[in-house]
XYZ file of C-alpha atoms in Angstrom:
694
model
C -53.366 41.733 51.098
C -53.757 41.805 47.933
C -50.763 40.082 46.872
C -51.571 37.005 49.378
C -54.681 37.218 47.182
C -53.197 37.052 43.938
C -50.806 33.824 45.158
C -53.898 32.275 46.743
C -55.161 32.638 42.604
C -51.805 31.246 41.535
C -51.672 28.327 43.447
C -55.330 27.376 42.562
C -54.380 27.948 39.019
C -51.171 25.568 39.536
C -53.598 22.876 41.097
C -55.853 23.065 38.503
C -53.771 22.108 35.950
C -51.945 19.620 38.021
C -55.274 17.661 38.146
C -57.187 18.565 34.404
C -60.247 18.539 34.750
C -60.658 16.522 37.577
C -63.416 18.494 40.058
C -61.608 17.271 43.484
C -57.602 18.468 43.799
C -54.934 15.940 43.649
C -57.785 13.200 42.990
C -57.547 10.692 39.681
C -60.052 8.066 39.479
C -59.876 5.496 36.184
C -62.120 3.718 34.716
C -60.259 0.955 33.838
C -61.562 -0.967 30.849
C -64.691 2.617 30.571
C -65.323 4.882 27.210
C -66.315 7.796 28.434
C -66.260 10.936 31.765
C -69.009 10.701 34.259
C -69.740 12.129 37.630
C -70.468 9.528 40.190
C -73.107 9.723 43.067
C -70.830 10.830 45.225
C -69.456 13.639 43.110
C -66.217 11.869 41.862
C -65.308 12.748 38.164
C -64.527 9.186 36.453
C -62.128 9.211 33.469
C -61.476 6.287 31.200
C -57.919 4.453 30.857
C -57.601 5.659 27.919
C -53.546 6.251 27.773
C -53.017 2.202 28.564
C -52.706 0.850 25.116
C -52.219 -2.850 26.216
C -54.834 -5.370 27.228
C -58.839 -5.791 26.436
C -61.617 -4.740 27.782
C -64.694 -6.899 28.545
C -68.105 -5.489 30.478
C -69.981 -7.545 32.797
C -72.562 -7.662 34.678
C -72.798 -8.275 38.636
C -75.626 -8.712 40.764
C -76.664 -5.943 42.987
C -73.849 -3.527 41.280
C -74.732 -0.888 39.343
C -72.410 1.408 39.279
C -70.836 2.666 36.240
C -67.111 2.204 36.798
C -67.872 -1.413 37.811
C -69.426 -2.395 34.754
C -66.266 -2.742 32.547
C -62.935 -4.237 33.087
C -59.439 -3.919 31.798
C -57.682 -7.382 31.387
C -54.276 -8.729 30.417
C -52.344 -11.577 29.180
C -51.182 -14.056 31.485
C -47.251 -13.771 30.281
C -44.209 -12.815 31.834
C -44.630 -9.175 31.024
C -45.937 -6.219 33.538
C -48.725 -3.959 32.629
C -48.416 -0.521 34.066
C -49.883 2.747 34.526
C -48.255 6.007 35.281
C -49.636 8.306 37.796
C -48.334 11.701 37.869
C -47.175 12.788 41.513
C -46.099 15.706 43.068
C -41.943 14.849 44.911
C -41.995 14.908 48.761
C -46.420 14.801 48.912
C -48.301 11.532 50.496
C -50.599 9.873 48.627
C -53.042 7.210 49.015
C -53.501 4.479 45.706
C -56.640 2.777 45.516
C -57.460 -0.416 42.890
C -60.584 -2.515 42.783
C -60.703 -6.048 41.302
C -64.122 -6.813 40.117
C -64.267 -10.228 38.394
C -67.254 -10.678 37.016
C -66.687 -13.992 35.216
C -65.506 -11.995 32.247
C -63.369 -14.458 30.445
C -66.256 -16.971 30.693
C -63.745 -19.596 32.717
C -64.711 -19.316 36.266
C -61.269 -19.179 37.325
C -60.270 -17.281 40.086
C -57.563 -14.900 38.903
C -54.575 -14.737 40.765
C -51.446 -12.225 40.243
C -49.079 -9.492 41.678
C -49.971 -5.864 41.979
C -46.552 -3.409 42.383
C -46.422 0.209 43.399
C -43.304 1.401 41.354
C -40.336 -1.819 41.639
C -42.019 -2.704 44.904
C -44.195 -5.428 45.559
C -47.366 -4.284 46.728
C -49.793 -7.079 47.325
C -50.691 -10.696 45.475
C -54.793 -10.325 44.516
C -56.459 -13.162 44.837
C -60.221 -13.553 43.375
C -62.109 -15.934 45.797
C -65.998 -14.530 44.490
C -67.010 -13.894 41.253
C -69.223 -10.857 42.309
C -67.395 -9.840 45.489
C -64.816 -6.658 44.722
C -61.750 -7.336 46.140
C -59.198 -3.622 46.542
C -55.926 -3.070 48.337
C -54.875 0.301 49.361
C -51.453 1.992 49.842
C -49.726 5.191 51.286
C -46.636 6.985 50.203
C -44.632 9.706 49.786
C -43.619 10.607 46.196
C -39.701 10.801 45.289
C -39.948 11.371 41.443
C -42.816 13.369 39.238
C -44.534 9.710 38.548
C -45.352 6.141 39.885
C -46.344 3.043 38.220
C -49.384 0.674 39.565
C -48.419 -2.556 37.737
C -49.814 -5.955 36.941
C -47.961 -9.022 36.557
C -47.243 -12.785 37.233
C -50.780 -14.538 37.327
C -50.624 -17.723 38.453
C -54.290 -18.175 37.801
C -56.917 -17.106 35.197
C -55.804 -13.367 33.786
C -54.509 -10.022 35.395
C -57.455 -7.619 35.652
C -58.428 -4.580 37.035
C -61.512 -2.424 37.433
C -60.549 0.798 39.029
C -57.194 2.987 39.979
C -57.383 5.866 42.363
C -54.992 8.194 43.128
C -55.622 10.652 46.331
C -53.642 13.582 47.491
C -53.027 13.986 51.079
C -51.983 17.491 52.528
C -50.268 18.612 55.665
C -48.052 15.991 57.980
C -50.750 13.516 57.457
C -49.361 9.898 57.875
C -45.971 11.260 58.219
C -43.079 8.409 59.755
C -39.495 8.163 60.417
C -39.582 5.171 57.738
C -41.529 6.787 54.696
C -38.276 7.568 53.135
C -37.878 3.677 52.918
C -41.566 1.983 53.182
C -44.885 1.946 51.513
C -47.736 1.298 54.395
C -50.203 -0.936 52.495
C -53.734 -0.578 54.417
C -54.972 -3.761 56.233
C -57.494 -2.595 57.883
C -59.457 0.884 58.469
C -62.683 0.232 60.308
C -65.408 2.795 61.512
C -67.075 0.787 64.843
C -70.766 1.332 65.331
C -71.248 2.403 61.544
C -75.395 2.807 60.444
C -75.190 0.768 57.812
C -72.666 -1.482 55.582
C -71.869 0.985 53.953
C -68.145 2.667 54.216
C -67.676 6.036 54.958
C -65.703 7.561 52.182
C -65.700 10.993 49.884
C -67.393 13.434 50.877
C -67.216 12.727 54.507
C -63.818 12.382 54.458
C -62.110 14.453 52.059
C -59.268 12.597 51.239
C -61.454 9.856 50.139
C -60.267 6.950 52.516
C -62.532 3.619 53.066
C -63.557 3.650 56.469
C -65.367 0.290 56.188
C -68.683 -0.510 58.334
C -68.088 -2.889 61.320
C -71.238 -4.709 60.146
C -69.511 -6.379 56.881
C -69.295 -10.093 58.010
C -65.725 -11.661 56.497
C -64.230 -14.664 57.446
C -62.315 -14.145 60.536
C -62.763 -10.449 60.435
C -64.086 -8.451 64.143
C -65.557 -11.945 65.495
C -65.427 -12.736 68.397
C -67.071 -9.874 69.857
C -67.376 -9.182 73.702
C -70.948 -9.980 75.159
C -72.441 -6.381 76.199
C -71.319 -4.688 73.123
C -73.176 -1.692 72.256
C -73.424 0.543 68.959
C -73.889 4.402 70.004
C -73.918 7.317 68.091
C -74.612 11.501 67.827
C -75.322 14.114 65.602
C -72.918 16.440 66.988
C -69.593 17.853 65.346
C -66.392 15.983 66.196
C -63.109 18.231 66.127
C -60.900 16.635 64.328
C -58.480 18.857 63.799
C -55.893 17.706 66.203
C -51.960 18.625 65.360
C -50.472 16.467 63.414
C -53.358 13.539 63.483
C -54.359 12.013 60.730
C -57.589 13.828 60.380
C -60.533 10.793 60.485
C -63.685 11.936 58.912
C -66.469 13.011 61.225
C -68.789 10.745 60.381
C -66.524 7.990 61.317
C -66.405 9.516 64.925
C -69.468 10.104 65.448
C -69.936 6.479 65.711
C -68.894 3.645 68.379
C -69.107 0.373 70.244
C -68.718 0.660 74.402
C -68.549 -2.284 76.514
C -71.258 -2.202 78.844
C -70.010 -4.886 80.557
C -66.375 -3.729 81.088
C -64.942 -4.960 77.769
C -64.785 -4.573 74.325
C -62.896 -7.648 72.181
C -62.071 -8.576 68.600
C -60.292 -10.704 66.381
C -59.584 -10.036 62.746
C -56.928 -11.470 60.579
C -54.676 -8.451 59.126
C -53.625 -9.385 55.638
C -49.714 -9.372 55.001
C -48.829 -9.962 58.564
C -47.474 -10.705 60.549
C -44.663 -8.291 60.002
C -44.370 -4.537 61.851
C -46.696 -1.767 61.001
C -48.557 1.381 62.068
C -51.174 1.429 64.375
C -53.609 3.817 65.611
C -56.939 3.796 67.370
C -59.451 6.865 67.493
C -61.819 7.889 70.017
C -64.360 10.637 71.078
C -66.771 10.952 73.616
C -69.889 11.065 72.018
C -72.072 9.381 75.233
C -73.694 11.873 77.876
C -71.751 11.191 81.473
C -72.590 11.965 84.959
C -70.138 14.376 86.810
C -69.718 11.135 88.710
C -69.398 8.708 85.973
C -65.945 8.226 84.241
C -64.217 5.918 81.483
C -61.140 5.064 81.429
C -59.666 1.714 80.236
C -56.350 -0.285 78.721
C -55.458 -2.036 75.656
C -54.811 -5.515 76.222
C -52.741 -7.024 73.413
C -51.251 -10.508 74.102
C -47.779 -11.010 73.438
C -47.425 -7.256 74.584
C -47.673 -6.473 78.147
C -45.850 -3.659 77.860
C -48.918 -2.107 76.130
C -51.335 -2.409 78.410
C -49.903 -0.177 80.875
C -51.314 3.223 79.139
C -54.312 4.024 80.322
C -57.165 5.601 78.173
C -59.557 8.664 79.567
C -61.021 9.924 76.286
C -62.217 13.226 77.695
C -59.030 13.869 79.747
C -56.608 13.248 77.223
C -58.724 14.587 74.107
C -59.242 17.445 76.938
C -62.601 17.954 76.524
C -65.787 16.162 75.003
C -66.914 15.860 71.209
C -62.824 15.848 70.276
C -60.287 13.386 69.111
C -58.091 11.637 70.635
C -56.043 9.162 68.765
C -53.243 7.263 70.578
C -50.536 4.624 68.258
C -47.891 3.094 67.581
C -45.668 3.841 64.952
C -43.824 0.444 64.649
C -45.576 -1.991 65.878
C -44.982 -6.045 65.324
C -48.194 -7.595 64.718
C -49.756 -11.415 64.295
C -51.530 -12.349 61.352
C -54.421 -13.368 63.856
C -54.713 -9.952 66.465
C -56.847 -10.379 69.037
C -57.572 -6.886 71.376
C -59.307 -6.117 74.090
C -60.018 -2.993 75.987
C -60.748 -3.380 79.262
C -61.849 -1.054 81.892
C -59.974 0.214 85.049
C -61.190 -1.264 88.771
C -61.569 2.714 89.309
C -64.230 3.751 85.845
C -67.636 3.444 86.415
C -67.770 2.972 82.062
C -66.962 0.455 79.881
C -64.273 0.976 76.789
C -65.625 3.314 73.631
C -63.830 2.693 70.288
C -65.074 4.784 67.462
C -62.206 3.862 64.649
C -59.479 2.241 63.532
C -56.670 2.107 61.710
C -53.577 -0.600 60.867
C -51.000 -0.071 58.221
C -48.585 -2.470 57.272
C -44.746 -1.470 56.181
C -44.262 -2.431 52.655
C -40.152 -2.272 52.091
C -38.757 -0.007 49.490
C -37.133 -1.493 46.823
C -34.739 0.169 45.069
C -35.351 0.650 41.007
C -32.422 -1.354 38.618
C -29.414 0.375 38.397
C -29.839 1.131 34.594
C -33.132 2.495 35.023
C -32.476 6.221 34.135
C -30.111 5.493 30.867
C -33.442 3.420 29.684
C -35.659 6.390 30.896
C -33.591 8.215 28.919
C -33.021 6.193 25.882
C -37.009 5.676 25.507
C -37.683 8.981 25.657
C -36.746 9.263 21.626
C -39.443 6.955 21.058
C -42.569 7.866 23.029
C -44.921 6.599 20.579
C -43.555 3.204 20.308
C -45.870 0.675 22.335
C -42.399 -1.278 23.105
C -41.494 2.412 24.693
C -44.542 2.597 27.493
C -44.410 -0.363 28.906
C -44.147 1.512 32.015
C -42.184 1.135 35.661
C -38.765 0.044 35.994
C -37.260 -1.945 33.518
C -36.030 -4.975 35.302
C -38.596 -4.680 38.654
C -40.775 -6.500 39.268
C -40.239 -8.375 36.252
C -38.274 -6.884 32.966
C -40.002 -5.643 30.352
C -40.347 -7.652 26.909
C -37.234 -6.437 25.015
C -35.308 -6.613 27.894
C -33.395 -9.411 30.418
C -31.746 -8.519 33.760
C -29.468 -10.217 36.076
C -30.649 -11.515 39.612
C -29.162 -8.861 42.009
C -30.968 -6.825 44.322
C -30.213 -3.582 41.858
C -30.183 -5.942 38.899
C -28.324 -4.918 36.099
C -29.565 -4.888 32.063
C -27.950 -7.981 30.751
C -29.978 -7.975 27.320
C -31.632 -5.791 24.843
C -33.638 -7.391 21.799
C -34.961 -4.811 20.000
C -34.489 -6.060 16.497
C -36.886 -5.953 13.512
C -38.572 -2.486 15.241
C -38.344 0.385 12.490
C -35.443 2.029 14.451
C -34.189 5.042 12.784
C -31.130 7.651 13.373
C -28.371 6.577 15.046
C -27.628 3.362 17.377
C -28.423 5.526 21.204
C -25.565 6.419 22.939
C -27.509 4.999 25.911
C -26.566 1.850 24.848
C -23.010 2.254 25.445
C -23.309 3.204 29.118
C -25.042 -0.226 29.884
C -22.389 -1.621 31.722
C -23.546 -5.516 32.428
C -25.066 -5.750 28.760
C -23.926 -9.341 27.391
C -26.295 -9.372 24.305
C -27.337 -6.507 22.150
C -29.865 -6.991 19.098
C -30.587 -4.246 17.086
C -30.822 -5.987 13.148
C -33.741 -5.744 10.828
C -34.176 -2.035 11.482
C -33.152 1.366 9.617
C -30.558 2.711 11.851
C -27.763 4.838 9.981
C -24.625 6.284 11.431
C -21.351 4.931 12.624
C -20.904 1.957 15.230
C -19.875 3.663 18.518
C -17.844 2.937 20.843
C -18.985 -0.097 23.505
C -15.859 0.271 25.301
C -18.411 0.872 28.441
C -19.534 -2.441 27.891
C -16.963 -4.992 28.660
C -19.231 -7.837 29.206
C -20.432 -7.718 25.940
C -20.421 -10.966 23.771
C -23.255 -11.221 21.292
C -23.560 -8.168 18.893
C -26.556 -8.039 16.301
C -26.470 -4.905 14.078
C -27.234 -6.862 10.687
C -29.932 -5.287 8.171
C -29.627 -1.650 8.548
C -27.749 1.175 6.894
C -24.904 1.928 9.379
C -21.768 3.324 7.644
C -18.072 3.979 8.617
C -15.520 1.460 10.048
C -15.976 -1.041 12.099
C -14.490 0.536 15.351
C -10.985 -0.932 16.574
C -12.403 -0.726 20.315
C -14.673 -3.792 19.165
C -11.421 -5.606 19.720
C -10.987 -4.338 23.110
C -14.443 -6.873 24.166
C -12.500 -9.750 25.454
C -15.149 -11.646 25.883
C -17.159 -10.511 22.069
C -18.096 -14.093 20.827
C -20.906 -12.798 17.822
C -20.372 -9.942 15.643
C -23.211 -10.139 13.102
C -23.048 -6.839 10.728
C -23.844 -8.035 7.430
C -25.747 -5.808 4.937
C -25.423 -2.116 6.053
C -22.535 0.474 4.097
C -19.563 0.085 6.122
C -16.198 0.588 4.803
C -12.729 0.190 5.928
C -11.030 -2.711 7.028
C -12.173 -5.482 9.442
C -9.734 -4.706 12.818
C -7.046 -7.656 12.766
C -8.509 -8.339 16.467
C -11.421 -9.333 15.207
C -10.206 -12.001 12.830
C -7.575 -13.748 15.064
C -9.704 -13.856 18.258
C -11.928 -16.252 17.192
C -14.779 -14.148 16.915
C -17.983 -15.241 14.863
C -17.878 -12.619 12.101
C -20.214 -11.866 9.380
C -19.598 -8.800 7.234
C -21.246 -9.242 3.697
C -22.881 -7.497 1.815
C -20.728 -5.083 2.935
C -19.601 -3.285 -0.352
C -16.489 -1.624 0.855
C -15.813 -3.138 3.817
C -12.448 -5.580 3.296
C -10.577 -8.348 5.159
C -7.515 -6.795 6.735
C -4.466 -8.333 7.379
C -4.790 -10.426 10.579
C -1.681 -10.040 13.107
C -1.423 -13.693 12.907
C -0.766 -13.534 9.305
C 1.678 -10.830 10.891
C 2.757 -13.315 13.219
C 3.360 -15.930 10.815
C 5.768 -14.112 8.744
C 7.893 -13.455 11.092
C 8.078 -16.673 12.422
C 9.366 -17.674 9.213
C 11.774 -14.950 8.921
C 12.919 -16.232 11.895
C 13.011 -19.853 11.141
C 15.325 -18.634 7.860
C 17.437 -16.976 9.737
C 17.920 -19.574 12.182
C 18.464 -22.403 9.811
C 21.510 -19.962 7.787
C 22.781 -19.534 11.517
C 22.300 -23.628 11.922
C 23.966 -24.177 8.517
C 26.700 -21.905 9.398
C 27.367 -23.647 12.516
C 27.840 -27.020 11.038
C 29.996 -25.683 8.503
C 32.082 -24.605 11.301
C 32.432 -27.818 12.990
C 33.321 -29.546 9.663
C 35.827 -27.412 8.777
C 37.506 -28.012 12.440
C 37.191 -31.477 12.104
C 38.946 -31.252 8.858
C 41.871 -29.263 10.512
C 42.216 -32.405 12.757
C 42.549 -34.565 9.975
C 45.429 -32.242 8.085
C 48.218 -31.779 9.656
C 50.187 -29.952 6.434
C 51.958 -26.630 7.417
C 52.555 -24.305 4.752
C 50.522 -21.712 2.584
C 48.364 -23.327 0.158
C 46.865 -21.769 -2.713
C 43.167 -22.912 -3.106
C 42.203 -21.082 -6.204
C 38.485 -21.753 -7.016
C 37.383 -21.916 -10.608
C 35.254 -19.068 -11.706
C 31.876 -20.639 -11.361
C 28.407 -19.652 -10.797
C 26.349 -20.557 -8.142
C 22.474 -20.766 -8.478
C 20.920 -17.579 -6.486
C 17.337 -18.721 -5.002
C 16.276 -15.603 -5.014
C 15.593 -15.445 -8.437
C 14.880 -17.826 -11.881
C 17.321 -20.565 -11.581
C 18.139 -20.221 -15.246
C 18.682 -16.323 -15.038
C 20.403 -15.596 -12.042
C 23.586 -17.128 -9.836
C 26.232 -15.954 -7.516
C 28.799 -14.083 -9.666
C 32.193 -14.161 -9.035
C 33.196 -10.813 -8.779
C 36.881 -9.696 -9.613
C 39.033 -7.884 -7.064
C 39.586 -4.958 -9.095
C 35.670 -5.048 -9.456
C 35.459 -4.677 -5.581
C 38.123 -2.295 -4.748
C 36.519 -0.047 -7.450
C 33.230 -0.471 -6.093
C 34.477 0.150 -2.256
C 36.890 2.843 -3.029
C 39.580 0.507 -2.086
C 37.761 -0.585 1.053
C 37.241 3.178 2.146
C 34.030 2.888 4.508
C 33.400 -0.017 6.634
C 30.072 0.107 7.553
C 30.402 -3.172 10.410
C 32.587 -6.089 11.910
C 31.772 -9.438 12.953
C 33.478 -12.632 14.351
C 34.429 -13.789 10.789
C 35.310 -10.567 9.155
C 34.965 -6.671 8.136
C 32.208 -5.738 5.993
C 32.524 -2.180 3.754
C 29.932 -0.494 1.674
C 30.265 -0.564 -2.013
C 28.035 0.624 -5.731
C 28.739 -1.092 -8.652
C 29.197 0.471 -12.253
C 24.983 -0.036 -12.960
C 24.490 1.538 -9.331
C 23.616 -1.653 -7.453
C 24.447 -1.205 -3.628
C 26.158 -3.874 -2.218
C 27.708 -4.952 1.077
C 31.368 -6.452 0.781
C 32.201 -8.973 3.500
C 36.386 -9.764 3.494
C 37.125 -12.615 5.990
C 39.699 -12.443 7.938
C 41.314 -16.120 8.126
C 43.051 -16.383 5.058
C 44.509 -20.339 6.095
C 43.921 -23.256 3.987
C 41.062 -24.161 6.385
C 39.462 -20.723 6.143
C 39.829 -20.889 2.421
C 37.652 -24.311 2.593
C 35.383 -22.832 5.050
C 34.782 -20.257 2.406
C 34.015 -22.152 -0.535
C 31.761 -24.312 1.566
C 29.945 -20.806 3.116
C 29.516 -19.909 -0.841
C 28.273 -23.683 -1.449
C 25.847 -23.086 1.113
C 24.523 -19.616 0.347
C 23.949 -20.251 -2.773
C 21.441 -22.896 -2.010
C 19.534 -22.032 0.967
C 17.448 -18.500 0.514
C 14.714 -16.834 1.154
C 12.787 -13.523 0.011
C 12.921 -12.470 4.099
C 16.856 -12.875 3.993
C 19.829 -10.743 2.529
C 20.475 -11.706 -1.459
C 23.808 -13.415 -1.659
C 25.426 -11.458 -5.377
C 28.369 -13.211 -5.258
C 32.275 -13.712 -3.750
C 35.474 -13.268 -4.913
C 39.477 -15.232 -4.435
C 42.057 -13.300 -5.528
C 45.625 -12.798 -3.938
C 44.733 -14.143 -1.090
C 41.703 -12.523 0.019
C 38.135 -14.165 0.467
C 35.166 -12.185 -0.232
C 31.474 -12.479 0.088
C 29.015 -9.817 -1.885
C 25.836 -9.188 -0.333
C 22.884 -7.035 -1.829
C 23.215 -3.887 0.716
C 19.913 -3.307 3.085
C 19.183 0.295 3.736
C 16.620 -0.880 6.510
C 18.423 -3.199 7.833
C 17.591 -6.883 7.974
C 15.225 -8.554 10.548
C 18.227 -9.380 12.864
C 19.295 -5.918 13.186
C 15.692 -5.364 13.947
C 15.806 -8.246 16.740
C 18.609 -7.947 18.526
C 19.730 -3.900 17.467
C 22.867 -3.211 15.142
C 24.659 -6.455 14.440
C 24.054 -6.885 10.747
C 23.241 -10.290 9.799
C 25.824 -10.153 6.552
C 28.393 -10.136 9.872
C 28.374 -13.138 11.622
């Protein structure tokens, strides 16, 4: 027993902590635009909405309205932003949220506002003000899924969005539990106390959950009209047992009054806000009249267009198992029109006309799932809790995006643009930004961000990045080259170093990296391609010249039928080398003895080709050479040799093997080249077939 009392004490303490200084556990009552805490005539404690840092406050004066919570309001600009209140809740509990709006011509414009109100990401209702002195209100019932819920105002089409009060009420047990609560809210369309004794609604403390049970005496356009003749108001002071299993527990005060159809029927017509659609509809009955033993009260509901519903016969006293007890038949999912006409009609064997105590109709509102990037952005703004831009509230994209965010138009949108320029951000670039897979534009310029630029490969759609005028350090990451859609990259005036990745220089990216003292332009792959292409062109030119020489020599053979050995002794001459200064360097005429000594009598063969064999050699000055001995010693071959010597002395390029000289002695025709340890361009392109050989 003692442990149970201790547990109850702990639970009561938790409730007090959860609800602060609220007089009622689970109640939050915000006086929007108010300045002080106060307790109203009902015993409800009100607090100002001081946590809302946006908007302005206005005081109003409305005839016959003296309640403190309606003397001021908070209003917001008519822009494309949303303005949100955040309310703490307990997940898997059901709540009622009520928002009230009393215009009072606060802006002195007499322009009746029209704007939207949303619960979280879900559009809840459109607020339409039609009279400056008439209060409008909206109620919604929902199952909490997260530790908090937001109520947002947005999309003003006339006037400015405003709010007078915002109230949160906690339900207990299974009240308002449905099979659809995970996917739908219930927006209250009608909650009526029939037979009411005044115009005032029944609410707290008569209703422990502070629901508003409107009096059926209130006259509205097309609301509770077409009342049947013989309708009579009745009441009792007897207590009503409303504690049914899994019931909605309407207040006793609402159940102690009723209307009775003395002529055998009750008829009403009312407009249902938000319908046609599917809704939740319940009626509440309790027998509060004294019936003679011979009397009976039995009746049916007649609903036009729904003949199957009228089959149910209501016998209140029998269904409720006694007098002054609640019976609440209803439908959890019923299709209803905008204009609802209904009738209760007594059965043929009933002596008493139908009786109705109360009725409640709620419209199902499909929950809208939040944006896919919502959790990422929640983590991001947690680093900047005191900044106004991080406290706009609600989902970053729905129902409208935050002022510094743009989103796509998908049902569950992704963030496409973030603009946080000039907001004095410090520290490293938040890692959360690298997880926004749909991001196209990122603007972080004009802040005091430090550290390296992170890897944005998780944002493959990025096109525009502005990081200029910060204090970023490190190198431009090579991963930026992998952003195939990148068009603009601005990183000027930081403290970056190293080389600019070549891919950023080649891909047509608009790049500005000035003002980074240690950041230099690296060699682009395009420049490297130019070198390779130039080398290839040079090699091709040499190959082409060789082919032309061969063709000319072939023609010479055909035109010279002489036979026998003819010695062609070229005089020692100097062929100008293109690799150096023509005045100081020329093709040298080597003696055979020099080459035999250099090659150790042609000892080390390093390759062969179609026109000769190549040997390795080293001159007396240590210069390494490649000695190519031609195999064709005919007259035509020697003429070919002469042409090749002349050609190699003219064609040159810094990426071609240097031609050093020649030798023509003792029937041998020899060409001498610089030896290449690492091979030549052609060798790397085609394998181990040295360009000397061909």
